[in-house]
Short mmCIF file of N, CA, C and O in Angstrom, two decimals:
data_model
loop_
_atom_site.label_atom_id
_atom_site.label_comp_id
_atom_site.label_asym_id
_atom_site.label_seq_id
_atom_site.Cartn_x
_atom_site.Cartn_y
_atom_site.Cartn_z
N MET E 216 -1.92 -26.13 5.42
CA MET E 216 -1.68 -25.02 4.53
C MET E 216 -1.20 -23.81 5.35
O MET E 216 -1.70 -23.55 6.43
N ALA E 217 -0.27 -23.10 4.82
CA ALA E 217 0.30 -21.96 5.55
C ALA E 217 -0.60 -20.75 5.42
O ALA E 217 -1.17 -20.48 4.37
N GLU E 218 -0.74 -20.04 6.51
CA GLU E 218 -1.53 -18.82 6.50
C GLU E 218 -0.70 -17.67 5.95
O GLU E 218 0.48 -17.55 6.23
N THR E 219 -1.35 -16.84 5.18
CA THR E 219 -0.67 -15.65 4.68
C THR E 219 -1.11 -14.46 5.52
O THR E 219 -2.30 -14.25 5.75
N THR E 220 -0.15 -13.72 5.98
CA THR E 220 -0.46 -12.53 6.78
C THR E 220 -0.06 -11.31 5.98
O THR E 220 1.00 -11.28 5.36
N SER E 221 -0.91 -10.33 5.98
CA SER E 221 -0.58 -9.10 5.26
C SER E 221 0.12 -8.14 6.22
O SER E 221 -0.18 -8.10 7.41
N LYS E 222 1.03 -7.41 5.67
CA LYS E 222 1.75 -6.42 6.46
C LYS E 222 0.90 -5.17 6.59
O LYS E 222 0.28 -4.72 5.65
N GLY E 223 0.89 -4.61 7.76
CA GLY E 223 0.11 -3.41 8.01
C GLY E 223 0.97 -2.16 7.94
O GLY E 223 2.20 -2.23 7.81
N PRO E 224 0.34 -1.01 8.02
CA PRO E 224 1.08 0.26 7.95
C PRO E 224 2.11 0.41 9.07
O PRO E 224 3.16 1.01 8.87
N LEU E 225 1.81 -0.15 10.23
CA LEU E 225 2.75 -0.04 11.34
C LEU E 225 4.05 -0.79 11.04
O LEU E 225 5.14 -0.35 11.42
N SER E 226 3.93 -1.89 10.33
CA SER E 226 5.11 -2.65 9.94
C SER E 226 5.98 -1.84 8.97
O SER E 226 7.21 -1.85 9.07
N TYR E 227 5.33 -1.15 8.03
CA TYR E 227 6.08 -0.31 7.08
C TYR E 227 6.77 0.85 7.80
O TYR E 227 7.90 1.20 7.50
N LEU E 228 6.06 1.44 8.75
CA LEU E 228 6.64 2.56 9.49
C LEU E 228 7.82 2.12 10.34
O LEU E 228 8.86 2.79 10.36
N SER E 229 7.69 1.00 11.03
CA SER E 229 8.81 0.53 11.86
C SER E 229 10.00 0.13 11.00
O SER E 229 11.15 0.37 11.37
N GLY E 230 9.74 -0.48 9.84
CA GLY E 230 10.84 -0.81 8.93
C GLY E 230 11.52 0.43 8.39
O GLY E 230 12.75 0.47 8.24
N SER E 231 10.73 1.46 8.09
CA SER E 231 11.30 2.70 7.60
C SER E 231 12.15 3.39 8.66
O SER E 231 13.24 3.89 8.37
N LEU E 232 11.67 3.40 9.89
CA LEU E 232 12.44 4.02 10.97
C LEU E 232 13.72 3.24 11.25
O LEU E 232 14.77 3.84 11.50
N THR E 233 13.64 1.92 11.21
CA THR E 233 14.83 1.10 11.43
C THR E 233 15.86 1.33 10.33
O THR E 233 17.05 1.51 10.59
N SER E 234 15.39 1.34 9.09
CA SER E 234 16.31 1.58 7.98
C SER E 234 16.87 3.00 8.02
O SER E 234 18.04 3.22 7.68
N GLY E 235 16.06 3.95 8.44
CA GLY E 235 16.54 5.32 8.59
C GLY E 235 17.61 5.42 9.67
O GLY E 235 18.59 6.17 9.52
N LEU E 236 17.44 4.66 10.74
CA LEU E 236 18.46 4.63 11.80
C LEU E 236 19.76 4.03 11.27
O LEU E 236 20.85 4.56 11.52
N PHE E 237 19.66 2.93 10.52
CA PHE E 237 20.86 2.33 9.92
C PHE E 237 21.51 3.29 8.93
O PHE E 237 22.73 3.33 8.81
N CYS E 238 20.70 4.05 8.21
CA CYS E 238 21.24 5.05 7.28
C CYS E 238 22.01 6.13 8.04
O CYS E 238 23.10 6.52 7.63
N ALA E 239 21.45 6.60 9.15
CA ALA E 239 22.14 7.63 9.94
C ALA E 239 23.44 7.09 10.52
O ALA E 239 24.47 7.79 10.52
N ILE E 240 23.42 5.84 10.98
CA ILE E 240 24.65 5.24 11.51
C ILE E 240 25.68 5.08 10.39
O ILE E 240 26.87 5.34 10.59
N SER E 241 25.22 4.68 9.20
CA SER E 241 26.13 4.53 8.07
C SER E 241 26.74 5.87 7.65
O SER E 241 27.91 5.94 7.29
N VAL E 242 25.93 6.92 7.69
CA VAL E 242 26.45 8.26 7.37
C VAL E 242 27.53 8.65 8.37
O VAL E 242 28.60 9.14 8.00
N TRP E 243 27.25 8.41 9.65
CA TRP E 243 28.22 8.78 10.70
C TRP E 243 29.53 8.00 10.51
O TRP E 243 30.61 8.59 10.58
N ILE E 244 29.43 6.71 10.28
CA ILE E 244 30.64 5.89 10.09
C ILE E 244 31.39 6.31 8.84
O ILE E 244 32.62 6.43 8.85
N THR E 245 30.67 6.54 7.74
CA THR E 245 31.31 6.92 6.48
C THR E 245 32.02 8.27 6.61
O THR E 245 33.14 8.44 6.13
N LEU E 246 31.37 9.22 7.26
CA LEU E 246 32.02 10.53 7.45
C LEU E 246 33.26 10.42 8.32
O LEU E 246 34.26 11.11 8.08
N ARG E 247 33.20 9.58 9.34
CA ARG E 247 34.40 9.38 10.18
C ARG E 247 35.52 8.71 9.40
O ARG E 247 36.69 9.04 9.58
N LEU E 248 35.17 7.74 8.54
CA LEU E 248 36.19 7.10 7.71
C LEU E 248 36.82 8.08 6.73
O LEU E 248 38.04 8.08 6.54
N ILE E 249 35.98 8.91 6.12
CA ILE E 249 36.51 9.92 5.18
C ILE E 249 37.42 10.89 5.92
O ILE E 249 38.50 11.24 5.42
N ASN E 250 37.01 11.31 7.10
CA ASN E 250 37.84 12.22 7.89
C ASN E 250 39.17 11.56 8.27
O ASN E 250 40.23 12.18 8.17
N TYR E 251 39.11 10.29 8.69
CA TYR E 251 40.33 9.59 9.09
C TYR E 251 41.29 9.45 7.91
O TYR E 251 42.48 9.72 8.04
N TYR E 252 40.75 8.99 6.78
CA TYR E 252 41.63 8.77 5.63
C TYR E 252 42.14 10.08 5.02
O TYR E 252 43.19 10.09 4.38
N SER E 253 41.42 11.19 5.21
CA SER E 253 41.94 12.46 4.71
C SER E 253 43.05 13.01 5.61
O SER E 253 43.96 13.68 5.15
N LEU E 254 42.97 12.69 6.90
CA LEU E 254 44.02 13.15 7.82
C LEU E 254 45.22 12.21 7.86
O LEU E 254 46.31 12.63 8.24
N HIS E 255 45.02 10.93 7.52
CA HIS E 255 46.10 9.94 7.55
C HIS E 255 46.23 9.26 6.19
O HIS E 255 45.82 8.11 6.03
N PRO E 256 46.78 9.95 5.21
CA PRO E 256 46.93 9.31 3.90
C PRO E 256 48.00 8.20 3.97
O PRO E 256 48.96 8.30 4.74
N PRO E 257 47.80 7.14 3.19
CA PRO E 257 48.80 6.07 3.20
C PRO E 257 50.11 6.55 2.58
O PRO E 257 50.12 7.16 1.51
N GLN E 258 51.22 6.28 3.26
CA GLN E 258 52.53 6.70 2.77
C GLN E 258 53.47 5.51 2.87
O GLN E 258 53.99 5.19 3.94
N TYR E 259 53.64 4.84 1.75
CA TYR E 259 54.54 3.69 1.67
C TYR E 259 55.64 3.99 0.67
O TYR E 259 55.46 4.74 -0.29
N SER E 260 56.79 3.39 0.90
CA SER E 260 57.92 3.64 0.01
C SER E 260 57.78 2.89 -1.31
O SER E 260 58.26 3.35 -2.34
N GLN E 261 57.11 1.75 -1.30
CA GLN E 261 56.97 0.97 -2.52
C GLN E 261 55.65 1.34 -3.23
O GLN E 261 54.61 1.52 -2.58
N GLN E 262 55.73 1.43 -4.54
CA GLN E 262 54.57 1.83 -5.33
C GLN E 262 53.45 0.79 -5.25
O GLN E 262 52.28 1.15 -5.21
N PHE E 263 53.79 -0.49 -5.19
CA PHE E 263 52.79 -1.55 -5.13
C PHE E 263 51.99 -1.47 -3.82
O PHE E 263 50.76 -1.61 -3.83
N ALA E 264 52.67 -1.26 -2.72
CA ALA E 264 51.99 -1.13 -1.43
C ALA E 264 51.09 0.11 -1.40
O ALA E 264 49.98 0.08 -0.85
N GLN E 265 51.58 1.20 -1.98
CA GLN E 265 50.80 2.43 -2.06
C GLN E 265 49.54 2.21 -2.89
O GLN E 265 48.45 2.68 -2.53
N SER E 266 49.66 1.48 -3.98
CA SER E 266 48.52 1.20 -4.85
C SER E 266 47.48 0.35 -4.14
O SER E 266 46.28 0.60 -4.24
N ILE E 267 47.92 -0.67 -3.41
CA ILE E 267 46.99 -1.52 -2.68
C ILE E 267 46.29 -0.74 -1.57
O ILE E 267 45.09 -0.88 -1.36
N ALA E 268 47.03 0.09 -0.86
CA ALA E 268 46.44 0.88 0.22
C ALA E 268 45.40 1.86 -0.31
O ALA E 268 44.34 2.04 0.29
N THR E 269 45.68 2.48 -1.44
CA THR E 269 44.73 3.41 -2.04
C THR E 269 43.49 2.68 -2.54
O THR E 269 42.36 3.17 -2.36
N ALA E 270 43.68 1.51 -3.13
CA ALA E 270 42.53 0.73 -3.60
C ALA E 270 41.66 0.28 -2.42
O ALA E 270 40.43 0.31 -2.51
N LEU E 271 42.28 -0.14 -1.35
CA LEU E 271 41.53 -0.57 -0.17
C LEU E 271 40.77 0.59 0.46
O LEU E 271 39.61 0.45 0.86
N LYS E 272 41.41 1.75 0.51
CA LYS E 272 40.74 2.94 1.05
C LYS E 272 39.53 3.30 0.19
O LYS E 272 38.45 3.58 0.72
N THR E 273 39.68 3.24 -1.11
CA THR E 273 38.57 3.54 -2.02
C THR E 273 37.44 2.53 -1.85
O THR E 273 36.26 2.89 -1.85
N LEU E 274 37.79 1.27 -1.69
CA LEU E 274 36.79 0.22 -1.51
C LEU E 274 36.01 0.40 -0.21
O LEU E 274 34.78 0.26 -0.17
N ILE E 275 36.70 0.74 0.86
CA ILE E 275 36.05 0.93 2.16
C ILE E 275 35.11 2.13 2.14
O ILE E 275 33.96 2.06 2.57
N ILE E 276 35.57 3.24 1.60
CA ILE E 276 34.73 4.44 1.54
C ILE E 276 33.57 4.23 0.58
O ILE E 276 32.43 4.63 0.84
N GLY E 277 33.82 3.56 -0.53
CA GLY E 277 32.76 3.28 -1.49
C GLY E 277 31.69 2.37 -0.92
O GLY E 277 30.49 2.59 -1.15
N SER E 278 32.08 1.36 -0.16
CA SER E 278 31.08 0.48 0.45
C SER E 278 30.27 1.21 1.51
O SER E 278 29.08 0.94 1.68
N GLY E 279 30.88 2.14 2.20
CA GLY E 279 30.13 2.96 3.15
C GLY E 279 29.10 3.83 2.44
O GLY E 279 27.96 3.96 2.91
N CYS E 280 29.47 4.40 1.30
CA CYS E 280 28.52 5.21 0.52
C CYS E 280 27.39 4.37 -0.04
O CYS E 280 26.24 4.81 -0.09
N VAL E 281 27.69 3.15 -0.45
CA VAL E 281 26.65 2.24 -0.94
C VAL E 281 25.68 1.90 0.20
O VAL E 281 24.46 1.83 -0.01
N ALA E 282 26.19 1.69 1.40
CA ALA E 282 25.33 1.40 2.54
C ALA E 282 24.41 2.58 2.84
O ALA E 282 23.21 2.39 3.10
N VAL E 283 24.95 3.78 2.79
CA VAL E 283 24.13 4.97 3.04
C VAL E 283 23.01 5.07 2.01
O VAL E 283 21.84 5.27 2.35
N PHE E 284 23.36 4.89 0.75
CA PHE E 284 22.36 4.99 -0.32
C PHE E 284 21.30 3.89 -0.18
O PHE E 284 20.11 4.15 -0.31
N SER E 285 21.73 2.67 0.09
CA SER E 285 20.79 1.55 0.18
C SER E 285 19.82 1.73 1.34
O SER E 285 18.60 1.59 1.17
N PHE E 286 20.34 2.01 2.52
CA PHE E 286 19.47 2.20 3.67
C PHE E 286 18.55 3.40 3.50
O PHE E 286 17.38 3.38 3.90
N GLY E 287 19.06 4.47 2.90
CA GLY E 287 18.24 5.65 2.66
C GLY E 287 17.12 5.38 1.67
O GLY E 287 15.98 5.82 1.86
N LEU E 288 17.43 4.64 0.61
CA LEU E 288 16.42 4.32 -0.39
C LEU E 288 15.35 3.39 0.19
O LEU E 288 14.16 3.57 -0.06
N ILE E 289 15.77 2.42 0.97
CA ILE E 289 14.81 1.52 1.61
C ILE E 289 13.92 2.28 2.59
O ILE E 289 12.70 2.08 2.64
N ALA E 290 14.52 3.18 3.37
CA ALA E 290 13.73 3.97 4.33
C ALA E 290 12.71 4.85 3.60
O ALA E 290 11.55 4.93 4.02
N ALA E 291 13.13 5.48 2.52
CA ALA E 291 12.21 6.34 1.77
C ALA E 291 11.09 5.51 1.13
O ALA E 291 9.92 5.92 1.16
N GLY E 292 11.44 4.36 0.58
CA GLY E 292 10.43 3.52 -0.05
C GLY E 292 9.41 3.00 0.95
O GLY E 292 8.20 3.00 0.68
N LEU E 293 9.87 2.55 2.10
CA LEU E 293 8.93 2.07 3.11
C LEU E 293 8.08 3.19 3.69
O LEU E 293 6.91 2.98 4.02
N LEU E 294 8.65 4.38 3.79
CA LEU E 294 7.86 5.52 4.28
C LEU E 294 6.77 5.89 3.27
O LEU E 294 5.63 6.15 3.64
N LEU E 295 7.12 5.87 1.98
CA LEU E 295 6.11 6.14 0.96
C LEU E 295 5.04 5.05 0.94
O LEU E 295 3.85 5.34 0.75
N LEU E 296 5.45 3.81 1.15
CA LEU E 296 4.50 2.71 1.21
C LEU E 296 3.58 2.88 2.43
O LEU E 296 2.38 2.59 2.35
N PHE E 297 4.13 3.35 3.54
CA PHE E 297 3.32 3.62 4.72
C PHE E 297 2.26 4.67 4.42
O PHE E 297 1.09 4.52 4.76
N PHE E 298 2.68 5.78 3.77
CA PHE E 298 1.73 6.83 3.44
C PHE E 298 0.67 6.35 2.45
O PHE E 298 -0.51 6.68 2.58
N GLN E 299 1.09 5.55 1.47
CA GLN E 299 0.14 5.02 0.50
C GLN E 299 -0.88 4.10 1.18
O GLN E 299 -2.06 4.20 0.94
N GLU E 300 -0.39 3.23 2.03
CA GLU E 300 -1.27 2.29 2.73
C GLU E 300 -2.20 3.05 3.68
O GLU E 300 -3.38 2.69 3.81
N ASP E 301 -1.70 4.09 4.29
CA ASP E 301 -2.52 4.88 5.22
C ASP E 301 -3.62 5.62 4.46
O ASP E 301 -4.77 5.62 4.87
N VAL E 302 -3.27 6.23 3.33
CA VAL E 302 -4.25 6.97 2.55
C VAL E 302 -5.25 6.02 1.91
O VAL E 302 -6.47 6.27 1.95
N VAL E 303 -4.77 4.93 1.33
CA VAL E 303 -5.68 3.96 0.70
C VAL E 303 -6.57 3.32 1.75
O VAL E 303 -7.76 3.10 1.52
N GLY E 304 -6.01 3.04 2.92
CA GLY E 304 -6.82 2.47 3.99
C GLY E 304 -7.91 3.43 4.45
O GLY E 304 -9.04 3.01 4.73
N ASP E 305 -7.60 4.72 4.51
CA ASP E 305 -8.61 5.71 4.90
C ASP E 305 -9.67 5.86 3.83
O ASP E 305 -10.86 6.00 4.14
N CYS E 306 -9.28 5.82 2.57
CA CYS E 306 -10.25 5.94 1.48
C CYS E 306 -11.13 4.70 1.40
O CYS E 306 -12.33 4.80 1.12
N ALA E 307 -10.59 3.52 1.64
CA ALA E 307 -11.37 2.29 1.60
C ALA E 307 -12.37 2.25 2.76
O ALA E 307 -13.44 1.64 2.64
N ALA E 308 -12.05 2.87 3.88
CA ALA E 308 -12.96 2.87 5.02
C ALA E 308 -14.17 3.77 4.77
O ALA E 308 -15.22 3.57 5.40
N LEU E 309 -14.05 4.72 3.85
CA LEU E 309 -15.16 5.61 3.56
C LEU E 309 -16.26 4.92 2.74
O LEU E 309 -17.42 5.30 2.79
N PHE E 310 -15.88 3.92 1.97
CA PHE E 310 -16.85 3.27 1.08
C PHE E 310 -17.42 2.05 1.69
O PHE E 310 -17.23 1.23 2.25
#
């Protein structure tokens, strides 16, 4: 039979810090992409190529924003779980 191990507060904290680091890296990459695409707009002579380039630019920037939101939400949730586990653990030790 497999043993079940419970996650401790340290695990939540390390996960939150890791996700926060990924969020900061995603913010940095997304801001650099936005800066690059604002300074170098796609300029093609054909309308179809221009449309594809604009759609691809939107997709790349949008996926960067989704990464920032996802990592930030995970970091915040794990940090709140860490605080909850820490407070509940301290209260349970009193009784």
